[in-house]
PDB file of C-alpha atoms in Angstrom:
ATOM      1  CA  ALA A   1      -8.596 -45.128 -60.365  1.00 79.00           C
ATOM      2  CA  GLN A   2      -8.094 -46.080 -63.952  1.00 88.00           C
ATOM      3  CA  LYS A   3      -5.864 -48.904 -65.131  1.00 94.00           C
ATOM      4  CA  ILE A   4      -4.819 -50.144 -68.552  1.00 97.00           C
ATOM      5  CA  THR A   5      -3.281 -53.590 -68.958  1.00 97.00           C
ATOM      6  CA  GLN A   6      -1.359 -54.726 -72.011  1.00 98.00           C
ATOM      7  CA  THR A   7      -0.182 -58.284 -71.464  1.00 97.00           C
ATOM      8  CA  GLN A   8       1.857 -58.734 -74.644  1.00 97.00           C
ATOM      9  CA  PRO A   9       5.302 -57.178 -74.253  1.00 95.00           C
ATOM     10  CA  GLY A  10       6.217 -58.191 -77.800  1.00 96.00           C
ATOM     11  CA  MET A  11       4.483 -59.514 -80.901  1.00 96.00           C
ATOM     12  CA  PHE A  12       5.682 -60.692 -84.298  1.00 97.00           C
ATOM     13  CA  VAL A  13       3.603 -60.669 -87.473  1.00 97.00           C
ATOM     14  CA  GLN A  14       4.425 -61.425 -91.066  1.00 98.00           C
ATOM     15  CA  GLU A  15       4.006 -58.721 -93.643  1.00 97.00           C
ATOM     16  CA  LYS A  16       0.485 -58.588 -95.124  1.00 97.00           C
ATOM     17  CA  GLU A  17      -0.988 -60.576 -92.227  1.00 98.00           C
ATOM     18  CA  ALA A  18      -3.384 -59.222 -89.604  1.00 98.00           C
ATOM     19  CA  VAL A  19      -2.427 -58.881 -85.945  1.00 98.00           C
ATOM     20  CA  THR A  20      -4.378 -58.201 -82.746  1.00 98.00           C
ATOM     21  CA  LEU A  21      -2.859 -56.270 -79.867  1.00 98.00           C
ATOM     22  CA  ASP A  22      -4.626 -56.822 -76.565  1.00 98.00           C
ATOM     23  CA  CYS A  23      -5.801 -54.176 -74.134  1.00 98.00           C
ATOM     24  CA  THR A  24      -7.974 -54.516 -71.045  1.00 98.00           C
ATOM     25  CA  TYR A  25      -9.006 -51.663 -68.814  1.00 97.00           C
ATOM     26  CA  ASP A  26     -10.534 -50.949 -65.470  1.00 95.00           C
ATOM     27  CA  THR A  27     -12.433 -47.835 -64.491  1.00 91.00           C
ATOM     28  CA  SER A  28     -15.305 -46.726 -62.305  1.00 88.00           C
ATOM     29  CA  ASP A  29     -16.260 -43.902 -64.675  1.00 88.00           C
ATOM     30  CA  PRO A  30     -19.608 -44.540 -66.396  1.00 87.00           C
ATOM     31  CA  SER A  31     -18.332 -42.827 -69.522  1.00 89.00           C
ATOM     32  CA  TYR A  32     -14.813 -42.966 -70.905  1.00 91.00           C
ATOM     33  CA  GLY A  33     -12.733 -42.924 -74.066  1.00 92.00           C
ATOM     34  CA  LEU A  34     -10.171 -45.409 -75.277  1.00 95.00           C
ATOM     35  CA  PHE A  35      -7.214 -44.559 -77.504  1.00 95.00           C
ATOM     36  CA  TRP A  36      -4.451 -46.365 -79.317  1.00 97.00           C
ATOM     37  CA  TYR A  37      -1.139 -44.724 -80.074  1.00 96.00           C
ATOM     38  CA  LYS A  38       1.863 -45.835 -82.102  1.00 97.00           C
ATOM     39  CA  GLN A  39       5.350 -44.858 -80.965  1.00 95.00           C
ATOM     40  CA  PRO A  40       8.093 -45.472 -83.526  1.00 94.00           C
ATOM     41  CA  SER A  41      11.746 -45.314 -82.577  1.00 90.00           C
ATOM     42  CA  SER A  42      11.693 -41.555 -83.190  1.00 87.00           C
ATOM     43  CA  GLY A  43       9.696 -41.248 -79.971  1.00 87.00           C
ATOM     44  CA  GLU A  44       6.637 -39.328 -81.117  1.00 87.00           C
ATOM     45  CA  MET A  45       3.244 -40.667 -80.029  1.00 92.00           C
ATOM     46  CA  ILE A  46       1.041 -40.996 -83.109  1.00 93.00           C
ATOM     47  CA  PHE A  47      -2.720 -41.192 -82.623  1.00 93.00           C
ATOM     48  CA  LEU A  48      -4.295 -44.179 -84.375  1.00 96.00           C
ATOM     49  CA  ILE A  49      -7.881 -44.666 -83.271  1.00 95.00           C
ATOM     50  CA  TYR A  50     -10.464 -43.654 -80.672  1.00 94.00           C
ATOM     51  CA  GLN A  51     -13.475 -45.461 -79.183  1.00 95.00           C
ATOM     52  CA  GLY A  52     -16.036 -43.817 -76.943  1.00 93.00           C
ATOM     53  CA  SER A  53     -17.638 -46.042 -74.343  1.00 92.00           C
ATOM     54  CA  TYR A  54     -21.125 -45.260 -75.619  1.00 92.00           C
ATOM     55  CA  ASP A  55     -20.303 -45.589 -79.305  1.00 90.00           C
ATOM     56  CA  GLN A  56     -22.586 -48.166 -80.860  1.00 87.00           C
ATOM     57  CA  GLN A  57     -20.115 -49.373 -83.430  1.00 93.00           C
ATOM     58  CA  ASN A  58     -16.484 -50.393 -83.231  1.00 95.00           C
ATOM     59  CA  ALA A  59     -14.134 -47.704 -84.475  1.00 95.00           C
ATOM     60  CA  THR A  60     -12.242 -48.139 -87.722  1.00 96.00           C
ATOM     61  CA  GLU A  61      -9.530 -45.996 -89.314  1.00 95.00           C
ATOM     62  CA  GLY A  62      -8.100 -47.385 -92.509  1.00 97.00           C
ATOM     63  CA  ARG A  63      -6.164 -50.561 -91.643  1.00 98.00           C
ATOM     64  CA  TYR A  64      -6.838 -50.069 -87.922  1.00 98.00           C
ATOM     65  CA  SER A  65      -9.932 -51.277 -86.158  1.00 97.00           C
ATOM     66  CA  LEU A  66     -10.796 -51.473 -82.509  1.00 97.00           C
ATOM     67  CA  ASN A  67     -12.498 -54.587 -81.189  1.00 96.00           C
ATOM     68  CA  PHE A  68     -14.426 -53.073 -78.273  1.00 96.00           C
ATOM     69  CA  GLN A  69     -16.067 -55.502 -75.862  1.00 96.00           C
ATOM     70  CA  LYS A  70     -17.500 -53.397 -73.088  1.00 94.00           C
ATOM     71  CA  ALA A  71     -18.688 -56.242 -70.865  1.00 94.00           C
ATOM     72  CA  ARG A  72     -15.207 -57.757 -70.937  1.00 95.00           C
ATOM     73  CA  LYS A  73     -13.567 -54.348 -70.571  1.00 96.00           C
ATOM     74  CA  SER A  74     -11.354 -54.992 -73.546  1.00 97.00           C
ATOM     75  CA  ALA A  75     -10.351 -52.739 -76.428  1.00 98.00           C
ATOM     76  CA  ASN A  76      -8.086 -54.714 -78.704  1.00 98.00           C
ATOM     77  CA  LEU A  77      -6.416 -53.110 -81.717  1.00 98.00           C
ATOM     78  CA  VAL A  78      -6.530 -55.014 -84.981  1.00 98.00           C
ATOM     79  CA  ILE A  79      -4.073 -54.079 -87.703  1.00 98.00           C
ATOM     80  CA  SER A  80      -4.878 -55.591 -91.075  1.00 97.00           C
ATOM     81  CA  ALA A  81      -2.419 -56.150 -93.920  1.00 97.00           C
ATOM     82  CA  SER A  82       0.644 -55.396 -91.776  1.00 98.00           C
ATOM     83  CA  GLN A  83       3.439 -53.373 -93.325  1.00 97.00           C
ATOM     84  CA  LEU A  84       7.104 -53.123 -92.366  1.00 97.00           C
ATOM     85  CA  GLY A  85       6.455 -49.534 -91.279  1.00 97.00           C
ATOM     86  CA  ASP A  86       4.029 -50.786 -88.638  1.00 98.00           C
ATOM     87  CA  SER A  87       6.976 -51.985 -86.537  1.00 98.00           C
ATOM     88  CA  ALA A  88       6.805 -49.847 -83.391  1.00 97.00           C
ATOM     89  CA  MET A  89       5.562 -49.702 -79.799  1.00 97.00           C
ATOM     90  CA  TYR A  90       1.799 -49.564 -79.444  1.00 98.00           C
ATOM     91  CA  PHE A  91       0.083 -48.072 -76.422  1.00 98.00           C
ATOM     92  CA  CYS A  92      -3.494 -48.353 -75.285  1.00 98.00           C
ATOM     93  CA  ALA A  93      -4.758 -45.407 -73.237  1.00 96.00           C
ATOM     94  CA  MET A  94      -7.928 -44.261 -71.508  1.00 94.00           C
ATOM     95  CA  ARG A  95      -9.503 -40.994 -70.502  1.00 90.00           C
ATOM     96  CA  GLY A  96     -12.393 -40.805 -68.073  1.00 80.00           C
ATOM     97  CA  ARG A  97     -15.156 -38.246 -67.771  1.00 71.00           C
ATOM     98  CA  ASN A  98     -15.174 -37.498 -64.079  1.00 63.00           C
ATOM     99  CA  THR A  99     -13.191 -34.837 -62.312  1.00 57.00           C
ATOM    100  CA  GLY A 100      -9.677 -36.107 -61.848  1.00 60.00           C
ATOM    101  CA  THR A 101      -9.861 -38.555 -64.721  1.00 57.00           C
ATOM    102  CA  ALA A 102     -11.154 -36.364 -67.510  1.00 63.00           C
ATOM    103  CA  SER A 103      -8.035 -34.278 -67.880  1.00 72.00           C
ATOM    104  CA  LYS A 104      -5.463 -36.927 -68.594  1.00 85.00           C
ATOM    105  CA  LEU A 105      -4.687 -40.110 -70.448  1.00 90.00           C
ATOM    106  CA  THR A 106      -3.722 -43.228 -68.542  1.00 93.00           C
ATOM    107  CA  PHE A 107      -1.442 -45.480 -70.577  1.00 96.00           C
ATOM    108  CA  GLY A 108      -0.608 -49.161 -70.550  1.00 97.00           C
ATOM    109  CA  THR A 109       2.936 -50.496 -70.670  1.00 96.00           C
ATOM    110  CA  GLY A 110       2.817 -51.048 -74.399  1.00 97.00           C
ATOM    111  CA  THR A 111       3.356 -53.840 -76.911  1.00 98.00           C
ATOM    112  CA  ARG A 112       6.343 -53.897 -79.239  1.00 97.00           C
ATOM    113  CA  LEU A 113       5.235 -55.068 -82.678  1.00 98.00           C
ATOM    114  CA  GLN A 114       7.772 -56.394 -85.149  1.00 98.00           C
ATOM    115  CA  VAL A 115       6.668 -56.962 -88.738  1.00 98.00           C
ATOM    116  CA  THR A 116       8.761 -59.523 -90.607  1.00 96.00           C
ATOM    117  CA  LEU A 117       9.150 -60.343 -94.292  1.00 94.00           C
TER     118      LEU A 117
ATOM    119  CA  GLY B   1       3.582 -24.396 -85.871  1.00 55.00           C
ATOM    120  CA  ALA B   2       2.109 -27.522 -87.384  1.00 78.00           C
ATOM    121  CA  GLY B   3       2.973 -29.770 -84.466  1.00 92.00           C
ATOM    122  CA  VAL B   4       4.026 -29.767 -80.838  1.00 95.00           C
ATOM    123  CA  SER B   5       7.653 -28.740 -80.541  1.00 96.00           C
ATOM    124  CA  GLN B   6       9.861 -29.772 -77.624  1.00 97.00           C
ATOM    125  CA  THR B   7      13.336 -28.476 -76.924  1.00 97.00           C
ATOM    126  CA  PRO B   8      15.946 -29.625 -76.370  1.00 97.00           C
ATOM    127  CA  SER B   9      15.519 -33.054 -77.922  1.00 96.00           C
ATOM    128  CA  ASN B  10      18.287 -34.383 -75.690  1.00 97.00           C
ATOM    129  CA  LYS B  11      19.660 -33.081 -72.415  1.00 98.00           C
ATOM    130  CA  VAL B  12      22.473 -34.523 -70.353  1.00 98.00           C
ATOM    131  CA  THR B  13      22.972 -32.992 -66.932  1.00 98.00           C
ATOM    132  CA  GLU B  14      24.882 -33.732 -63.774  1.00 97.00           C
ATOM    133  CA  LYS B  15      23.176 -34.930 -60.641  1.00 98.00           C
ATOM    134  CA  GLY B  16      22.091 -31.988 -58.521  1.00 98.00           C
ATOM    135  CA  LYS B  17      21.777 -29.524 -61.394  1.00 98.00           C
ATOM    136  CA  TYR B  18      18.665 -27.600 -62.471  1.00 98.00           C
ATOM    137  CA  VAL B  19      17.080 -28.185 -65.882  1.00 98.00           C
ATOM    138  CA  GLU B  20      14.316 -26.608 -67.926  1.00 98.00           C
ATOM    139  CA  LEU B  21      12.418 -28.410 -70.657  1.00 98.00           C
ATOM    140  CA  ARG B  22      10.347 -26.418 -73.121  1.00 98.00           C
ATOM    141  CA  CYS B  23       7.116 -27.264 -74.915  1.00 98.00           C
ATOM    142  CA  ASP B  24       5.627 -25.195 -77.727  1.00 97.00           C
ATOM    143  CA  PRO B  25       2.064 -26.454 -78.353  1.00 96.00           C
ATOM    144  CA  ILE B  26      -0.063 -26.210 -81.453  1.00 94.00           C
ATOM    145  CA  SER B  27      -1.398 -22.699 -81.841  1.00 92.00           C
ATOM    146  CA  GLY B  28      -4.880 -22.397 -80.380  1.00 88.00           C
ATOM    147  CA  HIS B  29      -4.660 -25.512 -78.224  1.00 89.00           C
ATOM    148  CA  THR B  30      -5.685 -24.432 -74.753  1.00 88.00           C
ATOM    149  CA  ALA B  31      -4.940 -27.706 -72.989  1.00 91.00           C
ATOM    150  CA  LEU B  32      -1.333 -28.770 -72.447  1.00 95.00           C
ATOM    151  CA  TYR B  33      -0.013 -31.904 -70.762  1.00 95.00           C
ATOM    152  CA  TRP B  34       3.343 -33.140 -69.538  1.00 97.00           C
ATOM    153  CA  TYR B  35       4.106 -36.839 -69.317  1.00 97.00           C
ATOM    154  CA  ARG B  36       7.187 -38.780 -68.261  1.00 97.00           C
ATOM    155  CA  GLN B  37       8.132 -42.017 -69.971  1.00 97.00           C
ATOM    156  CA  SER B  38      10.720 -44.233 -68.350  1.00 95.00           C
ATOM    157  CA  LEU B  39      12.481 -46.936 -70.343  1.00 91.00           C
ATOM    158  CA  GLY B  40      10.134 -49.775 -71.214  1.00 87.00           C
ATOM    159  CA  GLN B  41       7.104 -48.075 -69.703  1.00 92.00           C
ATOM    160  CA  GLY B  42       4.104 -46.177 -70.924  1.00 95.00           C
ATOM    161  CA  PRO B  43       3.898 -42.414 -70.421  1.00 96.00           C
ATOM    162  CA  GLU B  44       2.902 -41.303 -66.925  1.00 95.00           C
ATOM    163  CA  PHE B  45       0.921 -38.137 -66.352  1.00 94.00           C
ATOM    164  CA  LEU B  46       2.671 -35.262 -64.622  1.00 96.00           C
ATOM    165  CA  ILE B  47       0.618 -32.083 -65.016  1.00 95.00           C
ATOM    166  CA  TYR B  48      -2.175 -30.550 -67.079  1.00 93.00           C
ATOM    167  CA  PHE B  49      -2.708 -26.889 -67.951  1.00 93.00           C
ATOM    168  CA  GLN B  50      -5.938 -25.344 -69.119  1.00 90.00           C
ATOM    169  CA  GLY B  51      -4.867 -21.940 -70.355  1.00 89.00           C
ATOM    170  CA  THR B  52      -2.354 -20.438 -67.963  1.00 92.00           C
ATOM    171  CA  GLY B  53      -3.309 -22.349 -64.857  1.00 90.00           C
ATOM    172  CA  ALA B  54      -2.343 -25.812 -63.726  1.00 91.00           C
ATOM    173  CA  ALA B  55      -5.688 -27.608 -63.601  1.00 88.00           C
ATOM    174  CA  ASP B  56      -4.218 -30.887 -62.344  1.00 90.00           C
ATOM    175  CA  ASP B  57      -0.696 -31.332 -60.991  1.00 93.00           C
ATOM    176  CA  SER B  58      -1.371 -34.597 -59.186  1.00 91.00           C
ATOM    177  CA  GLY B  59       1.260 -36.462 -61.193  1.00 93.00           C
ATOM    178  CA  LEU B  60       4.247 -34.361 -60.179  1.00 96.00           C
ATOM    179  CA  PRO B  61       6.391 -36.778 -58.161  1.00 96.00           C
ATOM    180  CA  ASN B  62       7.726 -34.262 -55.619  1.00 95.00           C
ATOM    181  CA  ASP B  63       8.416 -30.584 -55.053  1.00 96.00           C
ATOM    182  CA  ARG B  64      11.559 -30.665 -57.182  1.00 98.00           C
ATOM    183  CA  PHE B  65       9.274 -30.650 -60.218  1.00 98.00           C
ATOM    184  CA  PHE B  66       7.459 -27.511 -61.284  1.00 97.00           C
ATOM    185  CA  ALA B  67       5.848 -26.330 -64.510  1.00 97.00           C
ATOM    186  CA  VAL B  68       4.601 -22.999 -65.791  1.00 97.00           C
ATOM    187  CA  ARG B  69       2.640 -21.691 -68.724  1.00 96.00           C
ATOM    188  CA  PRO B  70       2.585 -17.932 -68.131  1.00 94.00           C
ATOM    189  CA  GLU B  71       0.909 -16.779 -71.350  1.00 92.00           C
ATOM    190  CA  GLY B  72      -1.194 -19.833 -72.098  1.00 89.00           C
ATOM    191  CA  SER B  73       0.991 -21.111 -74.913  1.00 93.00           C
ATOM    192  CA  VAL B  74       4.599 -22.201 -74.288  1.00 96.00           C
ATOM    193  CA  SER B  75       5.175 -24.270 -71.174  1.00 97.00           C
ATOM    194  CA  THR B  76       8.365 -24.992 -69.263  1.00 98.00           C
ATOM    195  CA  LEU B  77       8.907 -27.999 -67.024  1.00 98.00           C
ATOM    196  CA  LYS B  78      11.508 -27.241 -64.380  1.00 98.00           C
ATOM    197  CA  ILE B  79      13.380 -29.845 -62.371  1.00 98.00           C
ATOM    198  CA  GLN B  80      15.539 -28.805 -59.435  1.00 98.00           C
ATOM    199  CA  ARG B  81      18.361 -30.834 -57.862  1.00 98.00           C
ATOM    200  CA  THR B  82      18.105 -33.514 -60.527  1.00 98.00           C
ATOM    201  CA  GLU B  83      18.559 -37.139 -59.524  1.00 97.00           C
ATOM    202  CA  ARG B  84      19.567 -40.146 -61.632  1.00 97.00           C
ATOM    203  CA  GLY B  85      16.017 -41.459 -61.260  1.00 96.00           C
ATOM    204  CA  ASP B  86      14.731 -38.434 -63.164  1.00 98.00           C
ATOM    205  CA  SER B  87      16.303 -39.819 -66.346  1.00 98.00           C
ATOM    206  CA  ALA B  88      13.460 -40.416 -68.790  1.00 97.00           C
ATOM    207  CA  VAL B  89      11.793 -39.041 -71.879  1.00 97.00           C
ATOM    208  CA  TYR B  90       9.544 -36.098 -71.061  1.00 98.00           C
ATOM    209  CA  LEU B  91       6.638 -35.804 -73.453  1.00 97.00           C
ATOM    210  CA  CYS B  92       4.405 -32.824 -73.992  1.00 97.00           C
ATOM    211  CA  ALA B  93       0.966 -32.957 -75.604  1.00 95.00           C
ATOM    212  CA  SER B  94      -1.614 -30.340 -76.491  1.00 93.00           C
ATOM    213  CA  ARG B  95      -5.320 -30.693 -77.136  1.00 88.00           C
ATOM    214  CA  ARG B  96      -8.040 -28.476 -78.552  1.00 78.00           C
ATOM    215  CA  ILE B  97     -11.174 -30.607 -78.178  1.00 74.00           C
ATOM    216  CA  TYR B  98     -10.726 -34.362 -78.413  1.00 70.00           C
ATOM    217  CA  GLY B  99      -7.432 -35.192 -80.050  1.00 80.00           C
ATOM    218  CA  TYR B 100      -4.146 -35.167 -78.178  1.00 89.00           C
ATOM    219  CA  THR B 101      -1.078 -34.271 -80.242  1.00 92.00           C
ATOM    220  CA  PHE B 102       2.274 -35.247 -78.776  1.00 94.00           C
ATOM    221  CA  GLY B 103       5.703 -33.831 -79.333  1.00 94.00           C
ATOM    222  CA  SER B 104       8.773 -35.979 -79.910  1.00 93.00           C
ATOM    223  CA  GLY B 105       9.905 -35.532 -76.339  1.00 95.00           C
ATOM    224  CA  THR B 106      13.023 -34.475 -74.501  1.00 97.00           C
ATOM    225  CA  ARG B 107      15.328 -37.289 -73.474  1.00 97.00           C
ATOM    226  CA  LEU B 108      16.800 -36.291 -70.106  1.00 98.00           C
ATOM    227  CA  THR B 109      19.834 -38.143 -68.825  1.00 98.00           C
ATOM    228  CA  VAL B 110      21.136 -37.381 -65.348  1.00 98.00           C
ATOM    229  CA  VAL B 111      24.708 -38.580 -64.800  1.00 97.00           C
TER     230      VAL B 111
END
């Protein structure tokens, strides 16, 4: 079974500062993918960044970077230069490679980020 | 269309009634997923279609829930004898290769 744990129900960050959202995972699949999604109040899940378990380098997408520590089974999201529009729920998710886990994303419970002036 | 479209955006129904939720995926996306998101939780997997067939329905909570995708594009999630515990946001996503694209969801409220 796959499990994603997000231990921060809520986070505050000042505008223009960087913030790290924590994510740990558990899986028995030898190969897997890790995702971060943003969910604003409108409800749509917006893809932010992807990290494959065998990728040699940490993923980066603009102001988003993923701090992947495989041995610790952590995949923390770092948002640099926070903006007011970054205020939203953030979900970490995983997809495996084996039958039964390859077809679907398993999500964590999310972290609500609030960016303040 | 450009994105995944879900209708209706909101649905209020009485306990015991039947409801249908529709998902129109991105054209050409063969994989389609349904998720349920309860208040304060992350989305939970319900069912996955590859083409017209349900490749994995292990997340459907009971036999009151059923989904179809008869022509490999639009999908309908059907809930019979709705219960108050079915109240949630139902999300649909489609995928071509790697990237999942989600719709804005249908907020179902059972009163």
